Amino acid sequence: MHRLNAWLRRHPMVVDSAWALLILFFTVISDPNEHGFKLGLDWAVAVVMTVLMIFRRRNTDLTTAVAVGLGTAQLALDLVPQSPAIGYLVFAYTGAAFGSSWVSRLALGAGLVAGPLTVWRFIGTTGSSPDHGWLRAVFFSVLMSTPFVLCWAWGRLTRVRRAYLMELEDRAARLERERDAQAKVAVAAERARIARELHDVVAHNVSVMIVQADGAAYVLDNSPQQAKEALSTIASTGRQALVEMRRLLGVLRTADSAEEYMPQPGVEELPELLEQVRTAGLPVAFSSSGEARELPRGVELTVYRIVQEALTNVRKHGGPDVRANVAVDFRDRELEVLIEDDGRGTTDEQLSTGGTDGLGHGLIGMRERVGMVSGSLDVGPRPGGGFRIRAVMPLKTAK
C-alpha cells in the first residue's frame, strides 16, 4: 500500500482520470432529464467536465477558469445540473489548493454565488407567501453555496499544509547543509590539531637525533663506545618518531582505525621524555608539587606537548652548556607548568611570531593548545638570563 500510494502521488493524472471517468459513468447510467437539443448539451457538459478534471492539476488556472465559464454557460442555457455538477466542487478545491491567487479568489466568488444563482434560475422564490418565498430562497442559497465554500476552505488548508511541509523540507535540507559544513570545519580543526601533533613529534625527535649524531661524530675516533650509545639512541628515537607519526597519519586516513594506535601521551610519560632529553645531552631537573591526580585527556596532552616543545626550543636556541628546569604544580583548581632555562634566551621575532624555525609552529602551537583548554600562557625572558614558559590551565574533574 505504501508503494502504491507513493506511485499515485507521483502520477496525479491517474487519480484525476479515475474520478473523472467515475463521474462520466454515473452520467451514462442516470436517467436523462432533458431531451433533444438540451440532452446533447448535457452530454457536452459531461465530456468537457471529464476532460477538465483529468488535466486540472497540470494546468490549474486554465481548467478552473474554464470550469467557472462552463457553469455560467449552463445557467445561461437553462441546463439543470446533473452528475457532472460534482466537478464544480472539485474545482472549488482545486483553485484554492493549486491555483494562483486570482484563481483562488475566482473559485471562492463562484462558489458563493453558485447557490443564489441556482435558486434564482431553477427554483425561484415561489411559496405560500412572499415572505416565506424569500426565506426559502435564502435557505436554499446558503445550503447550496456551503459545499463550495467548504471545498474551497479545504483547498486553502491543503495549500497551507503543503507550504508548511515544503518549509520543513527546506529547513531540513538547510540544517543538513549546515551540519555538513560544521563537520567539514570539525575535520579541518582536527587535521590542524594533528598537524600540530606531527610538528611536535618531528621537531622533538629530529632535534634529539641531530644532537646525538653530532655527538657521535665528535667522539667516534676517541670513544667508540659513546658513539655506539649515541647511535643506539638515534635508532630508538627514530623508531619512536615513526610509531607516533604512523598513529597520527593513521587518524588522517580513517577514524575507524584510530583505536589500533597507542594512546595520547600525558603527564605520566614526562619522566620518559625528560630522560630522553637528558640522554641527548641537555641536563633537565624535574619537580612536582601538590597532590597529583588524574587530569582530563586534553590537559594531559597539552602539558606533555608544551614541555616537549619547550625543551626542543632550549636545545635549538639555548646555546652551549644550557640547563633547564621543569616544574609541575597541582593546585586545587588549576595546574601550573613552568619550564625555565639559563641559556641565551630568545629573539623578538620568536616571541611575536613564533620564529622562523619550523614555520613558527612552536610558540604559536603552545598558545593554541593552552587556549583550547581555557588556560593562559606567559612566555618571555627570565630574570637573570635565559627563557621562561609558564602555562596555567584550569582543572576540572577528569572524565
XYZ file of N, CA, C and O in Angstrom, residues 101-214:
456
model
N -3.343 33.241 -7.058
C -4.178 33.986 -6.113
C -5.483 34.436 -6.770
O -6.562 34.365 -6.154
N -5.416 34.887 -8.032
C -6.637 35.342 -8.688
C -7.587 34.167 -8.973
O -8.814 34.330 -8.915
N -7.024 32.998 -9.253
C -7.861 31.822 -9.476
C -8.520 31.392 -8.174
O -9.693 30.985 -8.158
N -7.782 31.479 -7.073
C -8.368 31.128 -5.774
C -9.532 32.057 -5.437
O -10.590 31.619 -4.967
N -9.345 33.353 -5.697
C -10.448 34.298 -5.444
C -11.628 34.045 -6.387
O -12.793 34.178 -5.997
N -11.318 33.695 -7.648
C -12.389 33.379 -8.599
C -13.189 32.167 -8.141
O -14.433 32.159 -8.214
N -12.484 31.135 -7.659
C -13.178 29.935 -7.195
C -14.058 30.244 -5.988
O -15.193 29.737 -5.876
N -13.566 31.073 -5.069
C -14.376 31.432 -3.899
C -15.599 32.240 -4.305
O -16.729 31.985 -3.835
N -15.386 33.227 -5.170
C -16.527 34.041 -5.609
C -17.566 33.221 -6.339
O -18.789 33.386 -6.122
N -17.103 32.323 -7.232
C -18.053 31.481 -7.959
C -18.810 30.564 -7.009
O -20.017 30.316 -7.188
N -18.123 30.053 -5.983
C -18.799 29.195 -5.017
C -19.841 29.943 -4.206
O -20.919 29.410 -3.893
N -19.561 31.212 -3.868
C -20.517 31.991 -3.071
C -21.775 32.332 -3.873
O -22.883 32.357 -3.314
N -21.618 32.598 -5.160
C -22.793 32.986 -5.958
C -23.475 31.778 -6.594
O -24.548 31.928 -7.191
N -22.833 30.586 -6.494
C -23.425 29.408 -7.134
C -24.794 29.091 -6.541
O -25.759 28.792 -7.284
N -24.921 29.171 -5.221
C -26.198 28.864 -4.583
C -27.295 29.832 -4.972
O -28.371 29.419 -5.448
N -27.085 31.154 -4.794
C -28.143 32.104 -5.177
C -28.523 32.036 -6.649
O -29.720 32.123 -6.995
N -27.520 31.904 -7.534
C -27.841 31.838 -8.962
C -28.625 30.574 -9.297
O -29.548 30.604 -10.130
N -28.269 29.456 -8.681
C -29.003 28.209 -8.939
C -30.437 28.319 -8.455
O -31.393 27.878 -9.144
N -30.661 28.893 -7.273
C -32.018 29.091 -6.755
C -32.803 30.029 -7.663
O -33.979 29.786 -7.998
N -32.175 31.104 -8.080
C -32.868 32.077 -8.935
C -33.244 31.478 -10.283
O -34.326 31.751 -10.812
N -32.330 30.595 -10.814
C -32.558 30.087 -12.158
C -33.487 28.866 -12.175
O -34.330 28.740 -13.081
N -33.373 27.987 -11.161
C -34.072 26.705 -11.256
C -35.142 26.504 -10.186
O -36.017 25.652 -10.336
N -35.062 27.243 -9.074
C -36.034 27.027 -8.003
C -36.996 28.195 -7.889
O -38.205 28.026 -7.766
N -36.462 29.407 -7.893
C -37.318 30.578 -7.810
C -37.676 30.889 -6.375
O -37.199 30.267 -5.413
N -38.505 31.890 -6.201
C -38.900 32.358 -4.862
C -40.378 32.128 -4.592
O -40.986 32.788 -3.747
N -40.967 31.208 -5.291
C -42.387 30.952 -5.064
C -42.605 30.246 -3.750
O -41.774 29.474 -3.283
N -43.737 30.512 -3.110
C -44.082 29.881 -1.847
C -45.476 30.267 -1.437
O -46.217 30.947 -2.154
N -45.881 29.873 -0.237
C -47.220 30.185 0.236
C -47.427 31.666 0.439
O -48.533 32.171 0.378
N -46.365 32.404 0.709
C -46.428 33.861 0.875
C -45.124 34.450 0.381
O -44.106 33.746 0.310
N -45.118 35.721 0.040
C -43.865 36.333 -0.403
C -42.746 36.209 0.614
O -41.610 35.927 0.271
N -43.082 36.409 1.924
C -42.038 36.300 2.955
C -41.492 34.895 3.011
O -40.279 34.684 3.069
N -42.390 33.921 2.995
C -41.926 32.542 3.034
C -41.117 32.197 1.794
O -40.168 31.423 1.859
N -41.475 32.764 0.654
C -40.732 32.511 -0.570
C -39.299 33.015 -0.498
O -38.356 32.314 -0.899
N -39.078 34.194 0.029
C -37.721 34.727 0.156
C -36.918 33.963 1.214
O -35.724 33.724 1.029
N -37.576 33.591 2.304
C -36.873 32.788 3.307
C -36.444 31.446 2.716
O -35.331 30.965 2.974
N -37.329 30.865 1.929
C -36.996 29.605 1.283
C -35.827 29.781 0.311
O -34.920 28.940 0.248
N -35.812 30.867 -0.417
C -34.733 31.131 -1.369
C -33.398 31.333 -0.655
O -32.350 30.816 -1.076
N -33.433 32.099 0.440
C -32.191 32.332 1.202
C -31.680 31.021 1.786
O -30.475 30.735 1.758
N -32.600 30.222 2.299
C -32.201 28.948 2.908
C -31.523 28.043 1.870
O -30.430 27.504 2.117
N -32.134 27.888 0.710
C -31.545 27.025 -0.305
C -30.272 27.631 -0.903
O -29.360 26.900 -1.295
N -30.209 28.948 -0.953
C -28.984 29.589 -1.454
C -27.797 29.275 -0.552
O -26.712 28.898 -1.010
N -28.025 29.445 0.744
C -26.951 29.136 1.705
C -26.623 27.649 1.672
O -25.455 27.245 1.711
N -27.667 26.832 1.592
C -27.460 25.385 1.593
C -26.640 24.946 0.378
O -25.755 24.087 0.494
N -26.878 25.530 -0.778
C -26.155 25.125 -1.983
C -24.760 25.735 -2.069
O -23.861 25.156 -2.681
N -24.549 26.892 -1.477
C -23.220 27.517 -1.508
C -22.270 26.915 -0.472
O -21.049 26.979 -0.635
N -22.840 26.348 0.599
C -21.975 25.821 1.671
C -20.999 24.757 1.184
O -19.808 24.811 1.542
N -21.391 23.755 0.382
C -20.398 22.773 -0.081
C -19.242 23.403 -0.867
O -18.088 22.977 -0.725
N -19.546 24.425 -1.666
C -18.492 25.096 -2.420
C -17.510 25.803 -1.480
O -16.288 25.731 -1.653
N -18.045 26.481 -0.473
C -17.180 27.190 0.485
C -16.337 26.195 1.287
O -15.153 26.421 1.536
N -16.958 25.088 1.682
C -16.206 24.079 2.434
C -15.095 23.471 1.580
O -13.969 23.256 2.073
N -15.383 23.182 0.325
C -14.342 22.645 -0.562
C -13.231 23.666 -0.768
O -12.044 23.308 -0.811
N -13.620 24.936 -0.923
C -12.595 25.981 -1.074
C -11.724 26.076 0.189
O -10.494 26.197 0.101
N -12.353 26.030 1.373
C -11.585 26.084 2.629
C -10.671 24.871 2.759
O -9.522 24.987 3.231
N -11.147 23.722 2.339
C -10.303 22.522 2.363
C -9.091 22.700 1.445
O -7.971 22.329 1.794
N -9.321 23.299 0.297
C -8.203 23.569 -0.616
C -7.195 24.527 -0.016
O -5.976 24.334 -0.153
N -7.669 25.574 0.647
C -6.729 26.519 1.296
C -5.937 25.826 2.393
O -4.730 26.077 2.559
N -6.620 24.967 3.147
C -5.910 24.222 4.189
C -4.847 23.311 3.578
O -3.734 23.202 4.114
N -5.172 22.696 2.453
C -4.183 21.862 1.765
C -2.999 22.684 1.296
O -1.844 22.264 1.400
N -3.261 23.887 0.771
C -2.171 24.762 0.321
C -1.259 25.149 1.485
O -0.032 25.097 1.371
N -1.876 25.528 2.604
C -1.074 25.927 3.779
C -0.256 24.744 4.284
O 0.923 24.890 4.622
N -0.882 23.578 4.335
C -0.158 22.389 4.807
C 0.992 22.042 3.869
O 2.092 21.700 4.316
N 0.757 22.152 2.566
C 1.817 21.861 1.611
C 2.964 22.863 1.741
O 4.139 22.499 1.690
N 2.620 24.144 1.938
C 3.665 25.154 2.130
C 4.453 24.892 3.411
O 5.676 25.074 3.454
N 3.748 24.455 4.452
C 4.417 24.136 5.718
C 5.377 22.963 5.551
O 6.516 22.989 6.040
N 4.925 21.926 4.834
C 5.794 20.765 4.602
C 7.004 21.145 3.752
O 8.117 20.666 3.994
N 6.793 22.009 2.753
C 7.923 22.465 1.935
C 8.912 23.261 2.774
O 10.128 23.131 2.612
N 8.382 24.072 3.693
C 9.263 24.822 4.581
C 10.062 23.884 5.475
O 11.258 24.099 5.715
N 9.399 22.834 5.967
C 10.107 21.857 6.791
C 11.197 21.143 5.985
O 12.311 20.905 6.484
N 10.875 20.799 4.736
C 11.873 20.147 3.893
C 13.049 21.074 3.617
O 14.214 20.652 3.661
N 12.751 22.352 3.333
C 13.834 23.319 3.106
C 14.674 23.482 4.363
O 15.911 23.569 4.284
N 13.994 23.529 5.505
C 14.744 23.677 6.761
C 15.612 22.456 7.022
O 16.764 22.590 7.446
N 15.047 21.265 6.757
C 15.836 20.046 6.950
C 17.043 20.027 6.011
O 18.151 19.655 6.415
N 16.823 20.447 4.753
C 17.943 20.487 3.805
C 18.975 21.512 4.248
O 20.186 21.273 4.155
N 18.502 22.667 4.752
C 19.429 23.697 5.220
C 20.218 23.213 6.438
O 21.435 23.437 6.536
N 19.518 22.561 7.363
C 20.209 22.023 8.537
C 21.213 20.947 8.142
O 22.302 20.845 8.733
N 20.862 20.154 7.140
C 21.795 19.128 6.675
C 23.040 19.766 6.058
O 24.162 19.302 6.297
N 22.818 20.849 5.281
C 23.981 21.552 4.719
C 24.829 22.165 5.820
O 26.073 22.113 5.760
N 24.159 22.757 6.833
C 24.921 23.341 7.948
C 25.670 22.260 8.715
O 26.810 22.475 9.151
N 25.012 21.096 8.887
C 25.689 20.002 9.584
C 26.915 19.532 8.808
O 27.974 19.276 9.390
N 26.776 19.445 7.474
C 27.926 19.050 6.659
C 29.042 20.080 6.757
O 30.225 19.724 6.834
N 28.628 21.378 6.765
C 29.646 22.426 6.885
C 30.341 22.356 8.238
O 31.571 22.499 8.328
N 29.555 22.127 9.299
C 30.168 22.002 10.627
C 31.068 20.780 10.710
O 32.116 20.815 11.362
N 30.654 19.697 10.035
C 31.504 18.501 10.021
C 32.821 18.789 9.311
O 33.892 18.351 9.761
N 32.756 19.559 8.209
C 33.985 19.911 7.497
C 34.876 20.798 8.355
O 36.096 20.643 8.364
N 34.244 21.736 9.090
C 35.031 22.590 9.990
C 35.684 21.757 11.084
O 36.852 21.968 11.438
N 34.898 20.798 11.627
C 35.464 19.937 12.673
C 36.619 19.096 12.135
O 37.640 18.913 12.809
N 36.456 18.599 10.898
C 37.544 17.817 10.287
C 38.769 18.690 10.084
O 39.904 18.266 10.353
N 38.549 19.936 9.614
C 39.682 20.840 9.414
C 40.385 21.149 10.737
O 41.616 21.185 10.805
N 39.580 21.356 11.798
C 40.172 21.617 13.109
C 40.961 20.405 13.610
O 42.048 20.542 14.181
N 40.400 19.210 13.393
C 41.097 18.000 13.816
C 42.391 17.810 13.034
O 43.422 17.420 13.586
N 42.346 18.110 11.745
C 43.570 17.988 10.946
C 44.616 19.010 11.392
O 45.814 18.724 11.390
N 44.160 20.221 11.764
C 45.101 21.214 12.280
C 45.725 20.737 13.584
O 46.924 20.923 13.822
N 44.893 20.125 14.450
C 45.438 19.583 15.703
C 46.464 18.494 15.426
O 47.527 18.437 16.053
N 46.140 17.617 14.472
C 47.070 16.538 14.137
C 48.343 17.114 13.540
O 49.447 16.594 13.780
N 48.206 18.205 12.753
C 49.404 18.851 12.200
C 50.289 19.387 13.315
O 51.529 19.281 13.245
N 49.676 19.953 14.349
C 50.478 20.416 15.490
C 51.151 19.234 16.192
O 52.310 19.315 16.603
N 50.380 18.135 16.348
C 50.958 16.940 16.957
C 52.157 16.461 16.139
O 53.211 16.120 16.683
N 51.980 16.445 14.826
C 53.041 15.960 13.951
C 54.263 16.860 14.038
O 55.403 16.393 14.037
N 54.015 18.163 14.114
C 55.131 19.094 14.257
C 55.899 18.847 15.542
O 57.135 18.817 15.571
N 55.149 18.664 16.643
C 55.807 18.433 17.929
C 56.632 17.149 17.902
O 57.773 17.118 18.383
N 56.055 16.094 17.332
C 56.766 14.813 17.279
C 58.029 14.937 16.441
O 59.123 14.543 16.859
N 57.885 15.474 15.238
C 59.035 15.561 14.328
C 60.095 16.498 14.887
O 61.293 16.176 14.891
N 59.676 17.689 15.355
C 60.645 18.668 15.848
C 61.436 18.111 17.031
O 62.665 18.250 17.095
N 60.750 17.458 17.964
C 61.445 16.954 19.148
C 62.389 15.801 18.802
O 63.576 15.839 19.131
N 61.863 14.805 18.114
C 62.677 13.618 17.852
C 63.806 13.883 16.869
O 64.915 13.374 17.055
N 63.553 14.686 15.856
C 64.628 15.006 14.917
C 65.704 15.830 15.610
O 66.903 15.661 15.350
N 65.288 16.720 16.511
C 66.273 17.510 17.258
C 67.167 16.600 18.096
O 68.395 16.767 18.144
N 66.553 15.618 18.775
C 67.333 14.658 19.557
C 68.283 13.884 18.655
O 69.475 13.688 18.986
N 67.826 13.463 17.514
C 68.664 12.685 16.604
C 69.827 13.510 16.075
O 70.954 13.016 15.933
N 69.577 14.800 15.800
C 70.668 15.661 15.310
C 71.737 15.839 16.377
O 72.947 15.747 16.108
N 71.276 16.099 17.609
C 72.250 16.277 18.702
C 73.064 15.005 18.895
O 74.305 15.044 19.037
N 72.404 13.858 18.888
C 73.119 12.603 19.085
C 74.057 12.306 17.907
O 75.172 11.795 18.104
N 73.631 12.621 16.707
C 74.500 12.389 15.549
C 75.738 13.266 15.606
O 76.865 12.815 15.315
N 75.582 14.530 15.980
C 76.743 15.424 16.113
C 77.683 14.916 17.196
O 78.922 14.921 17.032
